[in-house]
Amino acid sequence: MALIGVIGAGVMGVGVAQNLAQTGHDVVLVDKDEQILKEALETISRNARMSRLMGGPALDADEILSRITTSVGVGGAAKAEVVIENVTENWEVKRAVHEELDEVCGPDTVFVVNTSAIPITKMASITRRPDKVVGVHFMNPVPAKPACELIPGFHTSAETVERTRDLLKAMGKKAIDVKDACGFVSNRVLMLTVNEAAYLVHEGVATAESVDEVFRSCFGHPMGPLETADLIGVDTILYSVEVLYEHYADSKYRPCPLLKQMTDAGLHGRKSGRGFYTYN
C-alpha cells in the first residue's frame, strides 16, 4: 500500500489520517509541533474507540494507530506517493507549506489540496508540478462523510484526477466533480448561510439557539448553521468568507463582525470549547 502524507494535524488532518488508516492505508501525519501530533494520535484513538457508540462501524483503535507514523516538519512526507494538505484556510500559510513540499517530495508525488475555498489553479501555480496538484474538499467529520468535492485545476492532468478518484474510492468516498471556482459548490452556499446566520445574532434578531432551531424544525436539517460553524471552526468560517470576499469583490460575502470578534477572542467552536455554544 502506498504511503500517504497528511499535512496538518488539526481537525481535518486528524479526520483524513484516521479515514486513511481505517481503510488500510499507511500514513505519515505531519505537523510543526510534537505536542500537536501527540494530541492528534490521542484524538484518533478516542474517536476510533467511540465509533460504534456514535453510530459508526466498530473499529480497532490499535490497528488504526499502527498504520500512522508522525513527523515534525514536511520532510517526513518526502517518500509519500500522495500528500494531502490540510493546514489552515489561509493563502500565505498554504503557500509556504506547498513551497516546502515541492522541494522535498519526488516529482511524481500528487499534491491534494484540502480546501474549502482557495482556487486550485492558484495553489498549483506556486509549485513546479501544476499537473499533479488537485483539490479535494473533505467534509467534517471526515470518516463519517460519504462524499467530497473533487476539483481539478487548469493544469491538472487526467491521470492525477483518476489517481485521486481511486484513492477517494478506497477511502469510501464518492467524488463529486466540481470546476475550479473559489468556494466551489458547498462553500459558495454554506458560507453565505453561516455568515448571514451570524449577522442575525450580531444584530439581535435571534439567538443562536433560535436560528438553529428554525433550520432543524422548519427545514429538517440535522444541524443548524451556527452549530455547523462550531463544528467546522468559527475561525475557519471567517477565513473562508474572507477568501470569497477578496476573490469575488462582492459585498454579499462581507464577513460578519461577530465572526471576527469571536475569532480574535479564541471562541473557535468545539475545538476550543466555546463558540456560539459552550462545550464541556
PDB file of C-alpha atoms in Angstrom:
ATOM      1  CA  MET A   1       0.000   0.000   0.000  1.00  0.00           C
ATOM      2  CA  ALA A   2       1.367   3.426  -0.960  1.00  0.00           C
ATOM      3  CA  LEU A   3       2.445   5.821   1.793  1.00  0.00           C
ATOM      4  CA  ILE A   4       0.120   8.819   2.112  1.00  0.00           C
ATOM      5  CA  GLY A   5       1.356  12.038   3.674  1.00  0.00           C
ATOM      6  CA  VAL A   6      -1.189  14.029   5.684  1.00  0.00           C
ATOM      7  CA  ILE A   7      -0.031  17.582   6.349  1.00  0.00           C
ATOM      8  CA  GLY A   8      -1.611  19.335   9.315  1.00  0.00           C
ATOM      9  CA  ALA A   9      -2.838  17.598  12.467  1.00  0.00           C
ATOM     10  CA  GLY A  10      -5.808  19.830  13.173  1.00  0.00           C
ATOM     11  CA  VAL A  11      -9.434  18.759  12.996  1.00  0.00           C
ATOM     12  CA  MET A  12      -9.380  17.999   9.256  1.00  0.00           C
ATOM     13  CA  GLY A  13      -5.944  16.395   9.211  1.00  0.00           C
ATOM     14  CA  VAL A  14      -6.873  14.108  12.098  1.00  0.00           C
ATOM     15  CA  GLY A  15     -10.035  13.062  10.278  1.00  0.00           C
ATOM     16  CA  VAL A  16      -8.221  12.417   6.995  1.00  0.00           C
ATOM     17  CA  ALA A  17      -5.461  10.429   8.724  1.00  0.00           C
ATOM     18  CA  GLN A  18      -7.980   8.294  10.602  1.00  0.00           C
ATOM     19  CA  ASN A  19     -10.057   7.687   7.474  1.00  0.00           C
ATOM     20  CA  LEU A  20      -6.981   6.599   5.534  1.00  0.00           C
ATOM     21  CA  ALA A  21      -5.672   4.326   8.283  1.00  0.00           C
ATOM     22  CA  GLN A  22      -9.002   2.635   8.935  1.00  0.00           C
ATOM     23  CA  THR A  23      -9.260   1.808   5.230  1.00  0.00           C
ATOM     24  CA  GLY A  24      -5.864   0.112   5.208  1.00  0.00           C
ATOM     25  CA  HIS A  25      -3.503   2.913   4.136  1.00  0.00           C
ATOM     26  CA  ASP A  26      -0.101   3.682   5.647  1.00  0.00           C
ATOM     27  CA  VAL A  27       0.001   7.303   6.791  1.00  0.00           C
ATOM     28  CA  VAL A  28       2.637   9.779   7.907  1.00  0.00           C
ATOM     29  CA  LEU A  29       0.953  12.604   9.823  1.00  0.00           C
ATOM     30  CA  VAL A  30       2.948  15.843   9.711  1.00  0.00           C
ATOM     31  CA  ASP A  31       2.762  18.982  11.811  1.00  0.00           C
ATOM     32  CA  LYS A  32       5.162  21.592  13.166  1.00  0.00           C
ATOM     33  CA  ASP A  33       4.833  20.621  16.830  1.00  0.00           C
ATOM     34  CA  GLU A  34       5.370  17.305  18.627  1.00  0.00           C
ATOM     35  CA  GLN A  35       2.665  18.042  21.198  1.00  0.00           C
ATOM     36  CA  ILE A  36       0.089  18.679  18.471  1.00  0.00           C
ATOM     37  CA  LEU A  37       0.960  15.304  16.932  1.00  0.00           C
ATOM     38  CA  LYS A  38       0.694  13.544  20.295  1.00  0.00           C
ATOM     39  CA  GLU A  39      -2.751  15.050  20.883  1.00  0.00           C
ATOM     40  CA  ALA A  40      -3.779  14.120  17.323  1.00  0.00           C
ATOM     41  CA  LEU A  41      -2.984  10.441  17.933  1.00  0.00           C
ATOM     42  CA  GLU A  42      -4.911  10.558  21.207  1.00  0.00           C
ATOM     43  CA  THR A  43      -7.891  12.043  19.368  1.00  0.00           C
ATOM     44  CA  ILE A  44      -7.743   9.378  16.650  1.00  0.00           C
ATOM     45  CA  SER A  45      -7.589   6.628  19.293  1.00  0.00           C
ATOM     46  CA  ARG A  46     -10.534   8.105  21.184  1.00  0.00           C
ATOM     47  CA  ASN A  47     -12.597   8.587  18.019  1.00  0.00           C
ATOM     48  CA  ALA A  48     -11.931   5.017  16.900  1.00  0.00           C
ATOM     49  CA  ARG A  49     -12.903   3.553  20.282  1.00  0.00           C
ATOM     50  CA  MET A  50     -16.117   5.593  20.339  1.00  0.00           C
ATOM     51  CA  SER A  51     -17.035   4.987  16.697  1.00  0.00           C
ATOM     52  CA  ARG A  52     -19.628   2.294  17.345  1.00  0.00           C
ATOM     53  CA  LEU A  53     -21.234   4.284  20.178  1.00  0.00           C
ATOM     54  CA  MET A  54     -21.590   7.235  17.784  1.00  0.00           C
ATOM     55  CA  GLY A  55     -23.377   5.148  15.157  1.00  0.00           C
ATOM     56  CA  GLY A  56     -20.317   4.297  13.072  1.00  0.00           C
ATOM     57  CA  PRO A  57     -18.578   0.984  12.424  1.00  0.00           C
ATOM     58  CA  ALA A  58     -16.695  -0.938  15.097  1.00  0.00           C
ATOM     59  CA  LEU A  59     -13.009  -0.009  14.742  1.00  0.00           C
ATOM     60  CA  ASP A  60      -9.787  -1.410  16.130  1.00  0.00           C
ATOM     61  CA  ALA A  61      -8.010   1.654  17.533  1.00  0.00           C
ATOM     62  CA  ASP A  62      -4.666  -0.125  17.969  1.00  0.00           C
ATOM     63  CA  GLU A  63      -4.701  -1.373  14.376  1.00  0.00           C
ATOM     64  CA  ILE A  64      -5.506   2.104  13.079  1.00  0.00           C
ATOM     65  CA  LEU A  65      -2.716   3.697  15.114  1.00  0.00           C
ATOM     66  CA  SER A  66      -0.259   1.043  13.919  1.00  0.00           C
ATOM     67  CA  ARG A  67      -0.649   2.424  10.383  1.00  0.00           C
ATOM     68  CA  ILE A  68       0.118   6.024  11.392  1.00  0.00           C
ATOM     69  CA  THR A  69       3.580   7.451  11.949  1.00  0.00           C
ATOM     70  CA  THR A  70       4.233  11.091  12.781  1.00  0.00           C
ATOM     71  CA  SER A  71       6.792  13.672  11.704  1.00  0.00           C
ATOM     72  CA  VAL A  72       7.660  17.180  12.796  1.00  0.00           C
ATOM     73  CA  GLY A  73       8.223  19.049   9.549  1.00  0.00           C
ATOM     74  CA  VAL A  74       7.276  18.239   5.959  1.00  0.00           C
ATOM     75  CA  GLY A  75      10.470  16.261   5.386  1.00  0.00           C
ATOM     76  CA  GLY A  76       8.616  13.290   6.839  1.00  0.00           C
ATOM     77  CA  ALA A  77       6.423  13.217   3.732  1.00  0.00           C
ATOM     78  CA  ALA A  78       9.351  13.044   1.302  1.00  0.00           C
ATOM     79  CA  LYS A  79       8.648   9.420   0.330  1.00  0.00           C
ATOM     80  CA  ALA A  80       4.861   9.732   0.118  1.00  0.00           C
ATOM     81  CA  GLU A  81       3.226   8.968  -3.236  1.00  0.00           C
ATOM     82  CA  VAL A  82       0.314  11.278  -2.408  1.00  0.00           C
ATOM     83  CA  VAL A  83       0.320  14.212   0.006  1.00  0.00           C
ATOM     84  CA  ILE A  84      -2.950  15.588   1.384  1.00  0.00           C
ATOM     85  CA  GLU A  85      -2.507  19.108   2.751  1.00  0.00           C
ATOM     86  CA  ASN A  86      -4.946  20.240   5.461  1.00  0.00           C
ATOM     87  CA  VAL A  87      -3.437  23.373   7.003  1.00  0.00           C
ATOM     88  CA  THR A  88      -5.473  26.421   7.947  1.00  0.00           C
ATOM     89  CA  GLU A  89      -7.568  28.126   5.276  1.00  0.00           C
ATOM     90  CA  ASN A  90      -5.073  30.941   4.732  1.00  0.00           C
ATOM     91  CA  TRP A  91      -3.305  31.583   1.429  1.00  0.00           C
ATOM     92  CA  GLU A  92       0.031  32.615   2.928  1.00  0.00           C
ATOM     93  CA  VAL A  93       0.178  29.588   5.230  1.00  0.00           C
ATOM     94  CA  LYS A  94      -0.814  27.161   2.482  1.00  0.00           C
ATOM     95  CA  ARG A  95       1.613  28.720   0.001  1.00  0.00           C
ATOM     96  CA  ALA A  96       4.548  28.315   2.390  1.00  0.00           C
ATOM     97  CA  VAL A  97       3.673  24.665   3.034  1.00  0.00           C
ATOM     98  CA  HIS A  98       3.353  23.830  -0.669  1.00  0.00           C
ATOM     99  CA  GLU A  99       6.645  25.537  -1.467  1.00  0.00           C
ATOM    100  CA  GLU A 100       8.321  23.342   1.163  1.00  0.00           C
ATOM    101  CA  LEU A 101       6.582  20.203  -0.087  1.00  0.00           C
ATOM    102  CA  ASP A 102       7.614  20.972  -3.649  1.00  0.00           C
ATOM    103  CA  GLU A 103      11.242  20.947  -2.523  1.00  0.00           C
ATOM    104  CA  VAL A 104      11.204  17.682  -0.535  1.00  0.00           C
ATOM    105  CA  CYS A 105       8.765  15.465  -2.441  1.00  0.00           C
ATOM    106  CA  GLY A 106       9.569  13.455  -5.545  1.00  0.00           C
ATOM    107  CA  PRO A 107       8.468  14.783  -8.956  1.00  0.00           C
ATOM    108  CA  ASP A 108       5.682  12.194  -9.259  1.00  0.00           C
ATOM    109  CA  THR A 109       4.090  12.924  -5.877  1.00  0.00           C
ATOM    110  CA  VAL A 110       0.495  14.132  -6.176  1.00  0.00           C
ATOM    111  CA  PHE A 111      -0.447  17.130  -4.044  1.00  0.00           C
ATOM    112  CA  VAL A 112      -4.050  17.061  -2.840  1.00  0.00           C
ATOM    113  CA  VAL A 113      -5.186  20.440  -1.530  1.00  0.00           C
ATOM    114  CA  ASN A 114      -7.905  20.074   1.093  1.00  0.00           C
ATOM    115  CA  THR A 115      -9.516  23.491   0.872  1.00  0.00           C
ATOM    116  CA  SER A 116     -12.998  24.876   1.173  1.00  0.00           C
ATOM    117  CA  ALA A 117     -12.450  27.994  -0.910  1.00  0.00           C
ATOM    118  CA  ILE A 118      -8.949  28.667  -2.322  1.00  0.00           C
ATOM    119  CA  PRO A 119      -8.785  28.106  -6.120  1.00  0.00           C
ATOM    120  CA  ILE A 120      -6.706  25.059  -7.058  1.00  0.00           C
ATOM    121  CA  THR A 121      -5.116  26.725 -10.095  1.00  0.00           C
ATOM    122  CA  LYS A 122      -3.783  29.486  -7.827  1.00  0.00           C
ATOM    123  CA  MET A 123      -2.436  26.896  -5.392  1.00  0.00           C
ATOM    124  CA  ALA A 124      -0.787  24.874  -8.168  1.00  0.00           C
ATOM    125  CA  SER A 125       0.901  27.961  -9.617  1.00  0.00           C
ATOM    126  CA  ILE A 126       3.459  28.110  -6.815  1.00  0.00           C
ATOM    127  CA  THR A 127       4.686  24.554  -7.453  1.00  0.00           C
ATOM    128  CA  ARG A 128       6.781  23.016 -10.226  1.00  0.00           C
ATOM    129  CA  ARG A 129       4.154  20.294 -10.733  1.00  0.00           C
ATOM    130  CA  PRO A 130       0.831  22.036 -11.540  1.00  0.00           C
ATOM    131  CA  ASP A 131      -0.301  18.925 -13.448  1.00  0.00           C
ATOM    132  CA  LYS A 132      -0.063  16.928 -10.203  1.00  0.00           C
ATOM    133  CA  VAL A 133      -1.999  19.329  -7.972  1.00  0.00           C
ATOM    134  CA  VAL A 134      -5.687  18.657  -7.401  1.00  0.00           C
ATOM    135  CA  GLY A 135      -8.284  19.873  -4.932  1.00  0.00           C
ATOM    136  CA  VAL A 136     -10.407  17.736  -2.636  1.00  0.00           C
ATOM    137  CA  HIS A 137     -12.831  19.409  -0.279  1.00  0.00           C
ATOM    138  CA  PHE A 138     -13.335  16.879   2.500  1.00  0.00           C
ATOM    139  CA  MET A 139     -16.328  17.353   4.769  1.00  0.00           C
ATOM    140  CA  ASN A 140     -16.141  17.246   8.576  1.00  0.00           C
ATOM    141  CA  PRO A 141     -16.086  14.795  10.335  1.00  0.00           C
ATOM    142  CA  VAL A 142     -14.122  13.146   7.530  1.00  0.00           C
ATOM    143  CA  PRO A 143     -14.526   9.443   8.479  1.00  0.00           C
ATOM    144  CA  ALA A 144     -18.315   9.812   8.678  1.00  0.00           C
ATOM    145  CA  LYS A 145     -18.919  11.698   5.438  1.00  0.00           C
ATOM    146  CA  PRO A 146     -19.563   9.578   2.330  1.00  0.00           C
ATOM    147  CA  ALA A 147     -18.677  12.185  -0.308  1.00  0.00           C
ATOM    148  CA  CYS A 148     -16.394  15.106  -1.103  1.00  0.00           C
ATOM    149  CA  GLU A 149     -15.797  17.630  -3.872  1.00  0.00           C
ATOM    150  CA  LEU A 150     -13.068  16.759  -6.401  1.00  0.00           C
ATOM    151  CA  ILE A 151     -11.635  19.855  -8.098  1.00  0.00           C
ATOM    152  CA  PRO A 152      -9.014  19.780 -10.858  1.00  0.00           C
ATOM    153  CA  GLY A 153      -7.101  22.974 -11.565  1.00  0.00           C
ATOM    154  CA  PHE A 154      -6.401  24.375 -15.017  1.00  0.00           C
ATOM    155  CA  HIS A 155      -3.268  22.230 -15.467  1.00  0.00           C
ATOM    156  CA  THR A 156      -4.303  19.134 -13.504  1.00  0.00           C
ATOM    157  CA  SER A 157      -3.765  16.026 -15.626  1.00  0.00           C
ATOM    158  CA  ALA A 158      -6.411  13.378 -16.206  1.00  0.00           C
ATOM    159  CA  GLU A 159      -4.038  10.846 -14.629  1.00  0.00           C
ATOM    160  CA  THR A 160      -3.840  12.912 -11.428  1.00  0.00           C
ATOM    161  CA  VAL A 161      -7.616  13.181 -11.271  1.00  0.00           C
ATOM    162  CA  GLU A 162      -8.055   9.416 -11.698  1.00  0.00           C
ATOM    163  CA  ARG A 163      -5.352   8.584  -9.139  1.00  0.00           C
ATOM    164  CA  THR A 164      -7.110  10.847  -6.674  1.00  0.00           C
ATOM    165  CA  ARG A 165     -10.530   9.438  -7.528  1.00  0.00           C
ATOM    166  CA  ASP A 166      -9.196   5.912  -6.928  1.00  0.00           C
ATOM    167  CA  LEU A 167      -7.763   6.935  -3.564  1.00  0.00           C
ATOM    168  CA  LEU A 168     -11.046   8.543  -2.533  1.00  0.00           C
ATOM    169  CA  LYS A 169     -12.947   5.411  -3.557  1.00  0.00           C
ATOM    170  CA  ALA A 170     -10.560   3.326  -1.440  1.00  0.00           C
ATOM    171  CA  MET A 171     -11.347   5.682   1.477  1.00  0.00           C
ATOM    172  CA  GLY A 172     -15.057   5.026   0.986  1.00  0.00           C
ATOM    173  CA  LYS A 173     -15.762   8.404  -0.588  1.00  0.00           C
ATOM    174  CA  LYS A 174     -17.887   9.357  -3.550  1.00  0.00           C
ATOM    175  CA  ALA A 175     -16.039  12.020  -5.554  1.00  0.00           C
ATOM    176  CA  ILE A 176     -18.336  14.760  -6.833  1.00  0.00           C
ATOM    177  CA  ASP A 177     -16.767  16.584  -9.792  1.00  0.00           C
ATOM    178  CA  VAL A 178     -16.698  20.357  -9.430  1.00  0.00           C
ATOM    179  CA  LYS A 179     -14.976  23.009 -11.544  1.00  0.00           C
ATOM    180  CA  ASP A 180     -12.268  25.226 -10.082  1.00  0.00           C
ATOM    181  CA  ALA A 181     -14.087  28.298  -8.793  1.00  0.00           C
ATOM    182  CA  CYS A 182     -13.430  29.942  -5.433  1.00  0.00           C
ATOM    183  CA  GLY A 183     -15.671  28.276  -2.834  1.00  0.00           C
ATOM    184  CA  PHE A 184     -16.617  25.523  -5.317  1.00  0.00           C
ATOM    185  CA  VAL A 185     -20.249  24.427  -4.703  1.00  0.00           C
ATOM    186  CA  SER A 186     -20.614  23.719  -0.999  1.00  0.00           C
ATOM    187  CA  ASN A 187     -18.958  26.829   0.388  1.00  0.00           C
ATOM    188  CA  ARG A 188     -20.360  29.258  -2.146  1.00  0.00           C
ATOM    189  CA  VAL A 189     -23.685  28.394  -0.499  1.00  0.00           C
ATOM    190  CA  LEU A 190     -22.780  27.292   3.034  1.00  0.00           C
ATOM    191  CA  MET A 191     -20.505  30.218   3.927  1.00  0.00           C
ATOM    192  CA  LEU A 192     -23.135  32.720   2.852  1.00  0.00           C
ATOM    193  CA  THR A 193     -25.679  30.909   5.030  1.00  0.00           C
ATOM    194  CA  VAL A 194     -23.432  30.768   8.103  1.00  0.00           C
ATOM    195  CA  ASN A 195     -22.289  34.372   7.641  1.00  0.00           C
ATOM    196  CA  GLU A 196     -25.874  35.605   7.375  1.00  0.00           C
ATOM    197  CA  ALA A 197     -26.885  33.499  10.400  1.00  0.00           C
ATOM    198  CA  ALA A 198     -24.065  35.167  12.356  1.00  0.00           C
ATOM    199  CA  TYR A 199     -25.427  38.569  11.269  1.00  0.00           C
ATOM    200  CA  LEU A 200     -28.828  37.637  12.735  1.00  0.00           C
ATOM    201  CA  VAL A 201     -27.189  37.043  16.122  1.00  0.00           C
ATOM    202  CA  HIS A 202     -24.957  40.114  15.744  1.00  0.00           C
ATOM    203  CA  GLU A 203     -27.982  42.316  15.019  1.00  0.00           C
ATOM    204  CA  GLY A 204     -30.046  40.824  17.857  1.00  0.00           C
ATOM    205  CA  VAL A 205     -32.711  39.410  15.528  1.00  0.00           C
ATOM    206  CA  ALA A 206     -32.478  35.987  17.188  1.00  0.00           C
ATOM    207  CA  THR A 207     -30.279  33.916  19.466  1.00  0.00           C
ATOM    208  CA  ALA A 208     -28.014  31.239  18.034  1.00  0.00           C
ATOM    209  CA  GLU A 209     -30.372  28.648  19.501  1.00  0.00           C
ATOM    210  CA  SER A 210     -33.386  30.158  17.735  1.00  0.00           C
ATOM    211  CA  VAL A 211     -31.582  30.457  14.404  1.00  0.00           C
ATOM    212  CA  ASP A 212     -30.560  26.816  14.504  1.00  0.00           C
ATOM    213  CA  GLU A 213     -33.983  25.660  15.679  1.00  0.00           C
ATOM    214  CA  VAL A 214     -35.605  27.237  12.620  1.00  0.00           C
ATOM    215  CA  PHE A 215     -33.351  25.205  10.336  1.00  0.00           C
ATOM    216  CA  ARG A 216     -33.800  21.988  12.306  1.00  0.00           C
ATOM    217  CA  SER A 217     -37.552  22.186  12.874  1.00  0.00           C
ATOM    218  CA  CYS A 218     -38.721  24.004   9.757  1.00  0.00           C
ATOM    219  CA  PHE A 219     -36.372  22.556   7.157  1.00  0.00           C
ATOM    220  CA  GLY A 220     -35.404  19.230   8.690  1.00  0.00           C
ATOM    221  CA  HIS A 221     -31.683  19.991   8.823  1.00  0.00           C
ATOM    222  CA  PRO A 222     -29.841  17.754  11.300  1.00  0.00           C
ATOM    223  CA  MET A 223     -27.776  20.759  12.400  1.00  0.00           C
ATOM    224  CA  GLY A 224     -28.364  24.490  12.227  1.00  0.00           C
ATOM    225  CA  PRO A 225     -25.861  26.817  10.514  1.00  0.00           C
ATOM    226  CA  LEU A 226     -24.311  28.065  13.753  1.00  0.00           C
ATOM    227  CA  GLU A 227     -23.927  24.551  15.163  1.00  0.00           C
ATOM    228  CA  THR A 228     -22.230  23.778  11.859  1.00  0.00           C
ATOM    229  CA  ALA A 229     -19.965  26.797  12.325  1.00  0.00           C
ATOM    230  CA  ASP A 230     -18.874  25.491  15.725  1.00  0.00           C
ATOM    231  CA  LEU A 231     -18.184  22.064  14.238  1.00  0.00           C
ATOM    232  CA  ILE A 232     -16.128  23.428  11.330  1.00  0.00           C
ATOM    233  CA  GLY A 233     -14.455  26.108  13.440  1.00  0.00           C
ATOM    234  CA  VAL A 234     -15.552  29.735  13.661  1.00  0.00           C
ATOM    235  CA  ASP A 235     -12.065  30.856  12.646  1.00  0.00           C
ATOM    236  CA  THR A 236     -12.156  28.581   9.594  1.00  0.00           C
ATOM    237  CA  ILE A 237     -15.555  30.016   8.654  1.00  0.00           C
ATOM    238  CA  LEU A 238     -14.150  33.538   8.877  1.00  0.00           C
ATOM    239  CA  TYR A 239     -11.092  32.707   6.761  1.00  0.00           C
ATOM    240  CA  SER A 240     -13.294  31.071   4.109  1.00  0.00           C
ATOM    241  CA  VAL A 241     -15.661  34.048   3.948  1.00  0.00           C
ATOM    242  CA  GLU A 242     -12.681  36.402   3.683  1.00  0.00           C
ATOM    243  CA  VAL A 243     -11.285  34.370   0.769  1.00  0.00           C
ATOM    244  CA  LEU A 244     -14.654  34.584  -1.017  1.00  0.00           C
ATOM    245  CA  TYR A 245     -14.924  38.322  -0.319  1.00  0.00           C
ATOM    246  CA  GLU A 246     -11.421  39.006  -1.615  1.00  0.00           C
ATOM    247  CA  HIS A 247     -11.770  36.777  -4.684  1.00  0.00           C
ATOM    248  CA  TYR A 248     -15.174  37.921  -5.924  1.00  0.00           C
ATOM    249  CA  ALA A 249     -15.030  41.526  -4.640  1.00  0.00           C
ATOM    250  CA  ASP A 250     -18.748  41.162  -3.945  1.00  0.00           C
ATOM    251  CA  SER A 251     -20.291  42.788  -0.868  1.00  0.00           C
ATOM    252  CA  LYS A 252     -22.580  39.801  -0.299  1.00  0.00           C
ATOM    253  CA  TYR A 253     -19.535  37.983   1.110  1.00  0.00           C
ATOM    254  CA  ARG A 254     -18.601  40.713   3.609  1.00  0.00           C
ATOM    255  CA  PRO A 255     -17.619  38.941   6.837  1.00  0.00           C
ATOM    256  CA  CYS A 256     -19.861  39.436   9.842  1.00  0.00           C
ATOM    257  CA  PRO A 257     -18.051  41.467  12.559  1.00  0.00           C
ATOM    258  CA  LEU A 258     -19.175  38.903  15.140  1.00  0.00           C
ATOM    259  CA  LEU A 259     -17.154  36.192  13.381  1.00  0.00           C
ATOM    260  CA  LYS A 260     -14.085  38.425  13.553  1.00  0.00           C
ATOM    261  CA  GLN A 261     -14.614  39.210  17.225  1.00  0.00           C
ATOM    262  CA  MET A 262     -15.164  35.559  18.137  1.00  0.00           C
ATOM    263  CA  THR A 263     -12.047  34.524  16.224  1.00  0.00           C
ATOM    264  CA  ASP A 264      -9.953  37.174  17.989  1.00  0.00           C
ATOM    265  CA  ALA A 265     -11.385  36.069  21.351  1.00  0.00           C
ATOM    266  CA  GLY A 266     -10.480  32.437  20.731  1.00  0.00           C
ATOM    267  CA  LEU A 267     -14.128  31.331  20.558  1.00  0.00           C
ATOM    268  CA  HIS A 268     -13.487  28.899  17.717  1.00  0.00           C
ATOM    269  CA  GLY A 269     -16.239  26.368  18.433  1.00  0.00           C
ATOM    270  CA  ARG A 270     -15.938  22.755  19.509  1.00  0.00           C
ATOM    271  CA  LYS A 271     -12.150  22.636  19.179  1.00  0.00           C
ATOM    272  CA  SER A 272     -11.702  25.474  21.691  1.00  0.00           C
ATOM    273  CA  GLY A 273     -14.601  24.521  23.972  1.00  0.00           C
ATOM    274  CA  ARG A 274     -16.710  27.566  23.179  1.00  0.00           C
ATOM    275  CA  GLY A 275     -18.139  29.204  20.064  1.00  0.00           C
ATOM    276  CA  PHE A 276     -21.780  30.039  19.500  1.00  0.00           C
ATOM    277  CA  TYR A 277     -22.335  27.323  22.138  1.00  0.00           C
ATOM    278  CA  THR A 278     -20.307  26.119  25.119  1.00  0.00           C
ATOM    279  CA  TYR A 279     -18.886  22.587  25.198  1.00  0.00           C
ATOM    280  CA  ASN A 280     -17.551  20.519  28.089  1.00  0.00           C
TER     281      ASN A 280
END
